[in-house]
Coordinates of C-alpha atoms and ligand atoms in Angstrom, one line a residue:
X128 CA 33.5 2.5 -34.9
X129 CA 31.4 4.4 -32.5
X130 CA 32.7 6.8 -29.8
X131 CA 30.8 8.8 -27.1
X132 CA 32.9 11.6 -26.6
X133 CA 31.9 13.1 -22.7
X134 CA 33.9 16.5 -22.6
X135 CA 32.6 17.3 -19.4
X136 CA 33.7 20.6 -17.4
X137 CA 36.6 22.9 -17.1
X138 CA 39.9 21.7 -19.4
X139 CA 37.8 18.6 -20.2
X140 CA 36.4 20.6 -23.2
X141 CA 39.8 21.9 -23.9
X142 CA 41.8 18.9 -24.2
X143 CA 39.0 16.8 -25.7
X144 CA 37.8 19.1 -28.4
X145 CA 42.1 19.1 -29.3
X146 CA 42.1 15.4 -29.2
X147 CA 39.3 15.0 -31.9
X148 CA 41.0 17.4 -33.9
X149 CA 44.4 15.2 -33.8
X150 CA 42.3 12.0 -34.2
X151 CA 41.2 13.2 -37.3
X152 CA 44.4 13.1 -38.9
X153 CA 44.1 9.2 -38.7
X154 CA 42.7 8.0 -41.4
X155 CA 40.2 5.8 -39.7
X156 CA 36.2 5.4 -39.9
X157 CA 35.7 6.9 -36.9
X158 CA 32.3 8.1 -35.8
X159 CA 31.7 10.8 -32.7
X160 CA 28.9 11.5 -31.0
X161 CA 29.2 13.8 -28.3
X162 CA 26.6 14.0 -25.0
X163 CA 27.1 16.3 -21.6
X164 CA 28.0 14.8 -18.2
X165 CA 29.5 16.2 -14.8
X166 CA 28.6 20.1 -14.3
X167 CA 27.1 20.5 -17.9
X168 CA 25.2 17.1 -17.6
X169 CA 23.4 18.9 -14.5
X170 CA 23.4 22.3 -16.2
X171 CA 21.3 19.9 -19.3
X172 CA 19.4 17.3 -17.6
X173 CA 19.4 18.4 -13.7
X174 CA 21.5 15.7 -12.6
X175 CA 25.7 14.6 -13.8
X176 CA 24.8 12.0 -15.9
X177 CA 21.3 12.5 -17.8
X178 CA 19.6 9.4 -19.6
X179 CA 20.7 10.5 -23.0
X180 CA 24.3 10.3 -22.1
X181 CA 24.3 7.4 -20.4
X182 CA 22.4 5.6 -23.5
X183 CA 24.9 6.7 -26.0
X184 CA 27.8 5.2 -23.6
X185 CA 26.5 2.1 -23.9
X186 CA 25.8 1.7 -27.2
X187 CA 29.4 3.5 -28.7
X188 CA 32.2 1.3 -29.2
X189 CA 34.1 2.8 -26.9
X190 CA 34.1 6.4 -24.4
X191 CA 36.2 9.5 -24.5
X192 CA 35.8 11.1 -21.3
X193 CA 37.4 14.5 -20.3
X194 CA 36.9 15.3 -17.2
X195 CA 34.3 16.8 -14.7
X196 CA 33.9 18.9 -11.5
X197 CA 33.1 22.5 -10.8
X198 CA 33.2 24.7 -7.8
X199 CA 30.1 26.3 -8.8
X200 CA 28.6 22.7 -8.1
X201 CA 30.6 22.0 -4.9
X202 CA 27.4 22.8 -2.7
X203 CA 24.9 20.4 -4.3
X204 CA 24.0 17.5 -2.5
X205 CA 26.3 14.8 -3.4
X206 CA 24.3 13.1 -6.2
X207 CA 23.9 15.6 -7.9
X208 CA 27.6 16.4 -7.8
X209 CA 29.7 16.2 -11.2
X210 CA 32.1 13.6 -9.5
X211 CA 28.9 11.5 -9.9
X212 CA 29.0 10.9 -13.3
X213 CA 32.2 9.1 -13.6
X214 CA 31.4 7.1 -10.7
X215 CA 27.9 6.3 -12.4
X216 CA 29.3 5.1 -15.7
X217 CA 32.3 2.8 -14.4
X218 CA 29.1 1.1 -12.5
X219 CA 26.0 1.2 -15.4
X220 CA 29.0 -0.3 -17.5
X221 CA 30.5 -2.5 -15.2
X222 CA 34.3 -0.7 -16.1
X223 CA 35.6 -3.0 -12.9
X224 CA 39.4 -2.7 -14.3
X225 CA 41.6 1.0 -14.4
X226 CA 44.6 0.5 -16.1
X227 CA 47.3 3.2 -15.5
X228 CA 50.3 3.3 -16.9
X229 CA 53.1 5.4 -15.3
X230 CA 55.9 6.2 -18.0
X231 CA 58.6 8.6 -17.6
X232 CA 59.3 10.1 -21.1
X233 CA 63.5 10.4 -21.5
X234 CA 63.1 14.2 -22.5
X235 CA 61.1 14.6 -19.4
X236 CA 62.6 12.8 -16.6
X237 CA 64.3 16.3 -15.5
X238 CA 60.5 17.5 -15.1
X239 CA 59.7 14.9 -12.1
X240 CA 59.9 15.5 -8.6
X241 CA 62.6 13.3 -7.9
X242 CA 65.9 12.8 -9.7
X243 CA 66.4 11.6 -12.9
X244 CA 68.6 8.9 -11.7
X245 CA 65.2 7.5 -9.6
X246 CA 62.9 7.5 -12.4
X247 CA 64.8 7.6 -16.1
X248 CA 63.1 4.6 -17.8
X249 CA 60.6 4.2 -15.2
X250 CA 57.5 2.1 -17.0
X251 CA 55.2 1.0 -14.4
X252 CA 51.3 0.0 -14.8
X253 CA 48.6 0.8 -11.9
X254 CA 46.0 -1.9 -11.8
X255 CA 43.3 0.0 -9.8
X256 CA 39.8 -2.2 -8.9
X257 CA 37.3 0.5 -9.5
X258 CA 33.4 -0.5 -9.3
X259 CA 34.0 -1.7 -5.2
X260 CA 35.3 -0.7 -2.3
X261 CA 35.4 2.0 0.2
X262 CA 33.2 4.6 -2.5
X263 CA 30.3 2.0 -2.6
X264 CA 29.8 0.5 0.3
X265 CA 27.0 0.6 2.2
X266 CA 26.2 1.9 4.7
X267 CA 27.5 4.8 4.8
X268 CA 26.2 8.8 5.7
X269 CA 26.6 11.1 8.2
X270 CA 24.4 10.8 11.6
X271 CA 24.1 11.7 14.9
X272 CA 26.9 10.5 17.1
X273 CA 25.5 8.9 20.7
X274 CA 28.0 11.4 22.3
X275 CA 26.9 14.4 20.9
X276 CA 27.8 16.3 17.6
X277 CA 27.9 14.3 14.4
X278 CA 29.8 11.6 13.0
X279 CA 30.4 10.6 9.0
X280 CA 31.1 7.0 8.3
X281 CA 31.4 4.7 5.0
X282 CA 32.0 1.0 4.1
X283 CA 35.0 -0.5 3.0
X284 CA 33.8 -3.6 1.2
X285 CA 35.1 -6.1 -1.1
X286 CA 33.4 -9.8 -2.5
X287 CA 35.7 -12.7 -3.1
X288 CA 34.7 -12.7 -6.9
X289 CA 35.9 -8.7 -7.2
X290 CA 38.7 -9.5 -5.7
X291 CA 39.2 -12.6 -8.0
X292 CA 38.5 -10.7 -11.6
X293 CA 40.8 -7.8 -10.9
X294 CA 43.7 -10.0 -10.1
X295 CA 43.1 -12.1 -13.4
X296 CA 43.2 -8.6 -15.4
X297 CA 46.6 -7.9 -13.4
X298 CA 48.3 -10.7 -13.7
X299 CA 47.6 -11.3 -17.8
X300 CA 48.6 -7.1 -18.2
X301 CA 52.1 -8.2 -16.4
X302 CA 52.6 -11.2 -19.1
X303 CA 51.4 -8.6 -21.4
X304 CA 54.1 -6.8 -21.2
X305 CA 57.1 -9.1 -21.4
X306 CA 59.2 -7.1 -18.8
X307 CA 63.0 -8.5 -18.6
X308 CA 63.8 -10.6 -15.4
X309 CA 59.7 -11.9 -15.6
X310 CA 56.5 -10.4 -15.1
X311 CA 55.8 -9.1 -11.6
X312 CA 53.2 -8.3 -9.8
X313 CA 52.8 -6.3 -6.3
X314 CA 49.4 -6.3 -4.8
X315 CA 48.6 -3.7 -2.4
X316 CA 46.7 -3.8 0.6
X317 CA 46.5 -3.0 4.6
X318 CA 46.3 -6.6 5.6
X319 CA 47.9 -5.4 9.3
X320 CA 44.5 -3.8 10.2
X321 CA 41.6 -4.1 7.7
X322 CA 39.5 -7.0 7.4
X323 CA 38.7 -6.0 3.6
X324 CA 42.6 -6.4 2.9
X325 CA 42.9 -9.6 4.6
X326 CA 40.4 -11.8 1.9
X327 CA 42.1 -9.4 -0.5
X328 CA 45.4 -10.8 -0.1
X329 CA 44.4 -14.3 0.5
X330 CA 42.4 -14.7 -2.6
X331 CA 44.9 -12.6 -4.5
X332 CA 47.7 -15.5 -3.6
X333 CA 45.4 -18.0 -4.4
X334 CA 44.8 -16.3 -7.8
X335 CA 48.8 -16.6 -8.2
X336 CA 48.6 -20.0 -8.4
X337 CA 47.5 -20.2 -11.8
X338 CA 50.2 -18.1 -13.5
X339 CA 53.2 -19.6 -12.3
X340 CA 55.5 -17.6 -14.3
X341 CA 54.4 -14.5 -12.4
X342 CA 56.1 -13.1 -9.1
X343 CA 53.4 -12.0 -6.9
X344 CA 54.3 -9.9 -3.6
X345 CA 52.5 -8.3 -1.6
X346 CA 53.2 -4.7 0.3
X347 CA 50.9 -2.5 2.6
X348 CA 49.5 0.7 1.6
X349 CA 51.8 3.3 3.7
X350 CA 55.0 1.4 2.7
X351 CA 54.3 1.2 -1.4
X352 CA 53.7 5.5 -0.8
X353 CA 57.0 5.2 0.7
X354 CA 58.5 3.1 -2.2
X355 CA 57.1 4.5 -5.0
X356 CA 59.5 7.8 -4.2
X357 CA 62.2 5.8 -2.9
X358 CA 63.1 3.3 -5.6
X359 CA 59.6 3.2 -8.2
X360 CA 61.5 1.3 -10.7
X361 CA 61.0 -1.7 -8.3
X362 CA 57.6 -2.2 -9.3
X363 CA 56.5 -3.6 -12.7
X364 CA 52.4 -4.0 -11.8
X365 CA 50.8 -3.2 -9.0
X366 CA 47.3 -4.3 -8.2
X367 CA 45.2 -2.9 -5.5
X368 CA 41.6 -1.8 -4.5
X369 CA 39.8 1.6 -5.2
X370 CA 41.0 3.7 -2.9
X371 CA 44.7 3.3 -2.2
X372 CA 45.0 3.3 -6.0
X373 CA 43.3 6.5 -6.7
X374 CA 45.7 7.7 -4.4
X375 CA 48.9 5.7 -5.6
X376 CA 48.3 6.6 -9.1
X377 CA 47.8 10.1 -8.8
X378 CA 51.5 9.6 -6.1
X379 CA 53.0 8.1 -9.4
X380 CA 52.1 10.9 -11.5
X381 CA 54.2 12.6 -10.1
X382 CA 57.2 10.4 -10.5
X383 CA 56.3 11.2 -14.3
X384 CA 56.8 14.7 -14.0
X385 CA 53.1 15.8 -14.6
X386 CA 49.5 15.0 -14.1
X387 CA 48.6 16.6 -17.4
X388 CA 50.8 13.1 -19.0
X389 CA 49.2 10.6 -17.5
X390 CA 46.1 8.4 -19.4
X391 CA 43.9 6.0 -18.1
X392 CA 41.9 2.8 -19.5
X393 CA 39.0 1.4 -17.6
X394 CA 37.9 -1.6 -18.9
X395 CA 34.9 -4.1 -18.7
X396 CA 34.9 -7.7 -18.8
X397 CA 34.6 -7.5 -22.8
X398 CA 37.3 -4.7 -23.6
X399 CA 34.8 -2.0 -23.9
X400 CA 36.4 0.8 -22.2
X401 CA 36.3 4.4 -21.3
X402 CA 39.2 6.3 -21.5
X403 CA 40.4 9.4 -20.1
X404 CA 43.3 11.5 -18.4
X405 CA 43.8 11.1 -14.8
X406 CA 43.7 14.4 -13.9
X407 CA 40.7 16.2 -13.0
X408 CA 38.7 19.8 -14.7
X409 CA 41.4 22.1 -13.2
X410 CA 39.4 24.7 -12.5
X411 CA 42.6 27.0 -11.8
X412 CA 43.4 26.7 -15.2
X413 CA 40.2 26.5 -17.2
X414 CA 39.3 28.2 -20.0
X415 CA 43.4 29.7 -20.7
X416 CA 44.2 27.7 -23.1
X417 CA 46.7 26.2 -21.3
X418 CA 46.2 23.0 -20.4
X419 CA 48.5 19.7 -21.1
X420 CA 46.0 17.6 -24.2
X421 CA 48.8 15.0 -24.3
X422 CA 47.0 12.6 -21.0
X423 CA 43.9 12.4 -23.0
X424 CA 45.7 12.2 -26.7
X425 CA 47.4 9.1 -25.0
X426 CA 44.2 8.2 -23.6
X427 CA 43.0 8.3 -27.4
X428 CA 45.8 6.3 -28.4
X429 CA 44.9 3.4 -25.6
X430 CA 41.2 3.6 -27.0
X431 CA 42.6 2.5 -30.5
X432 CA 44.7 -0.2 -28.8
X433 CA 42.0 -1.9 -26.6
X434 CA 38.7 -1.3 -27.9
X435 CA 38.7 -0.6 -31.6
X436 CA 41.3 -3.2 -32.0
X437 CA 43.7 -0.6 -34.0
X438 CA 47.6 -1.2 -32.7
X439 CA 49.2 0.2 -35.7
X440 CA 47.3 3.4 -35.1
X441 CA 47.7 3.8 -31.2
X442 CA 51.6 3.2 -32.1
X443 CA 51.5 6.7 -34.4
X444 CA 50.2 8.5 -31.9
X445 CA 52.2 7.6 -29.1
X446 CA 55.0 7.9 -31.5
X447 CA 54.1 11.5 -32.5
X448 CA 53.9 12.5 -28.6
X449 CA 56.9 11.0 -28.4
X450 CA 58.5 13.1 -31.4
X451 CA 56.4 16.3 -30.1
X452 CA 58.3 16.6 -26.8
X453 CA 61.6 15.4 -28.2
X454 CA 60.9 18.2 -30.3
X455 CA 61.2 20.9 -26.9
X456 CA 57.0 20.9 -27.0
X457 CA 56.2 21.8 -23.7
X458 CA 52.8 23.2 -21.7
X459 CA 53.2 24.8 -18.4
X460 CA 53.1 22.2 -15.9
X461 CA 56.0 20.6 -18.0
X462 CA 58.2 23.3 -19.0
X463 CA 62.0 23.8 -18.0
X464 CA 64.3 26.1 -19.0
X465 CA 65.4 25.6 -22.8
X466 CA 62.2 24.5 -23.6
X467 CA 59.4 25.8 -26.0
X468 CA 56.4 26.7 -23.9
X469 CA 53.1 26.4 -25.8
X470 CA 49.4 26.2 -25.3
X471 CA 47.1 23.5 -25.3
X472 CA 46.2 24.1 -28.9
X473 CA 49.9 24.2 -30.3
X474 CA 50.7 21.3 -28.2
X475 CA 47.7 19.3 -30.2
X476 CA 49.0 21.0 -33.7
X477 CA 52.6 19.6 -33.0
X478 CA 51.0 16.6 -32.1
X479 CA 49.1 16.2 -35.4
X480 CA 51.7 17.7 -37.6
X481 CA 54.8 14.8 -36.4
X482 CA 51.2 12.4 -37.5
Ligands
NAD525 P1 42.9 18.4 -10.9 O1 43.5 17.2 -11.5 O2 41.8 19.0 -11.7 O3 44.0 19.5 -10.8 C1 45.1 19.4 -9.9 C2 46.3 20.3 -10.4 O4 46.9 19.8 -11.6 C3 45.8 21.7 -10.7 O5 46.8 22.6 -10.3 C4 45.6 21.7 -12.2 O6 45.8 23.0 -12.8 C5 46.7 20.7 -12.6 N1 46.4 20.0 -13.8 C6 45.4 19.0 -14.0 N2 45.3 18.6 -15.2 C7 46.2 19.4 -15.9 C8 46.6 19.4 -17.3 N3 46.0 18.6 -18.3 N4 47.5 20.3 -17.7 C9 48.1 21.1 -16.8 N5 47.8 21.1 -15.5 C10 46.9 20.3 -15.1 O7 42.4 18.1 -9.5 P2 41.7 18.9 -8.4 O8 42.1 20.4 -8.5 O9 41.8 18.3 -7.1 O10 40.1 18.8 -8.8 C11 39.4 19.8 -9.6 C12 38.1 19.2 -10.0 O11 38.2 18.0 -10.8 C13 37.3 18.8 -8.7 O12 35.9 19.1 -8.9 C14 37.5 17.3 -8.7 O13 36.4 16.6 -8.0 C15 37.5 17.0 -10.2 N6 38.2 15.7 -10.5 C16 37.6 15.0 -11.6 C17 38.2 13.9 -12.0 C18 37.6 13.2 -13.2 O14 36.9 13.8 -13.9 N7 37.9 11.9 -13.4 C19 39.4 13.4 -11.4 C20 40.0 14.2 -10.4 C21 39.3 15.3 -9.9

């Protein structure tokens, strides 16, 4: 089994190179081959995601992806900007489906930003649509405005058949995961004023009608925001487009008590998949050694669930992060009072140790 590992910038070489380590404690065939993208893609090739990276994405099994952005980069003109390269890849591989589960851990449920009460047992999955929308719709730019001054505009776009493939991918995770009272699925949108949201949330009904068993509803935009703080445990699944679930997920990240927990699949139509954290290269914290690993270990643990085909294994290692933190394991952005505070490396250890 072959896997491109794309550290990236910032913490992404941190809390990939700690990954590795832990993986290697399974005692699986695993090959890795690793390739530069985002800042150090440009800093190699002259532009976020060089030939020779994207070539070894496609032919691995399956993508390890840290994470990528830089400041020193922030000026370049926005293809050549490390964000790029993420965006790149979910296209060249057509990764249409981001799968984000939202968990609250029991020992960290004091860590979120609401009360425990909200969110103990919270266990919620993001189905974002990731390869349309609002980031690649044409046309878009910035140009002169008739009135004077300028003006920047962009596209929000979405085809019947995207619309039709994420919901599919929705509704079978919601069976998926057997929760009690039936699977349920909440499909976000802005049907009151966009056009894009109206075909979204016709087709999506129409979808509905062949899984019976499922509950479909359907919620705008500003109100899920508003429910996912007021009541989150409401929602089993929810499905929307690229943009309102970039910024939903990262909203329900919070509800888990940290960024630096949260792991992402995106998946094409053949469960090839790159996997990463959610968060992004943290260039406030880079290079300190401080650093949660556990949102890409988990990330690691989804890869050996949905594209190398090896359950048992992703069970251990969700199990050891499990024992880790029961264990008083915390990094910064996680740490309360009574806790052990450790780094990102003696988070990893812990990690591979309770393996
Ligand atoms: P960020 O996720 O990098 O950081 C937000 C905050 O969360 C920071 O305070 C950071 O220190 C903290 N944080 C993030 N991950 C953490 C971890 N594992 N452990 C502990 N704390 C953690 O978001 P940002 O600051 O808005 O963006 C920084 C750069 O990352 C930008 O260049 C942005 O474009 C890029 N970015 C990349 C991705 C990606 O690679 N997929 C995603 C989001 C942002």
């Amino acid at each position: 089994m072959k896997i491109a590992v794309l550290p990236g910038d910032g913490i992404g070489k941190e809390i990939v190179a700690e990954t590795l380590r832990v993986l290697g404690r399974l005692e699986l065939k695993l090959e890795f081959e690793e390739a530069p993208v985002g800042g150090a893609g440009y800093e190699a090739a002259g532009y976020p995601l060089p030939e020779k990276t994207l070539a070894l994405a496609r032919q691995a099994d399956a993508i390890l992806f840290g994470a990528v952005g830089d400041p020193r980069y922030d000026a370049l003109e926005s293809s050549k900007r490390p964000e790029q390269a993420i965006l790149g890849l979910r296209k060249a591989l057509a990764l249409f489906a981001n799968l984000r589960p939202a968990q609250v851990y029991e020992e960290l449920a004091e860590a979120s930003a609401l009360r425990p009460e909200v969110v103990a047992g919270l266990d919620i999955l993001i189905v974002r649509e990731l390869t349309g929308d609002i980031y690649f719709g044409e046309p878009k730019g910035i140009r002169q405005h008739p009135a004077g001054g300028r003006e920047g505009f962009d596209t929000m776009r979405y085809s019947e058949a995207e619309i039709r493939r994420i919901a599919h991918v929705a509704f079978k995770a919601a069976r998926s995961r057997g929760k009690s009272g039936g699977p349920r699925v909440c499909s976000v949108d802005k049907a009151n004023v966009l056009e894009t949201s109206r075909l979204w949330r016709e087709v999506v009904a129409a979808e509905a009608k062949s899984y019976p068993d499922i509950t479909l509803s359907h919620m705008y935009v500003d109100n899920c925001a508003m429910q996912l703080v007021r009541n989150p445990r409401q929602f089993d699944v929810i499905v929307t487009g690229n943009l309102f679930g970039d910024i939903l997920s990262d909203e329900a990240s919070m509800l888990t008590g940290s960024i630096g927990m949260l792991p992402s699949a995106s998946l094409d139509a053949n469960g090839k998949g790159l996997y990463e954290p959610i968060h992004g290269s943290a260039p406030d914290i880079a290079g300190k050694g401080v650093a949660n690993p556990l949102a890409t270990i988990l990330s690691a643990a989804l890869m050996l669930r949905y594209s190398l085909n090896q359950g048992v294994a992703a069970e251990r290692l969700e199990r050891a992060v499990k024992l880790t933190l029961r264990d008083g394991y915390r990094t910064a952005d996680i740490y309360t009072a009574g806790t052990r505070k450790v780094g990102t490396a003696e988070m990893a250890s812990a990690v591979a140790e309770r393996l």
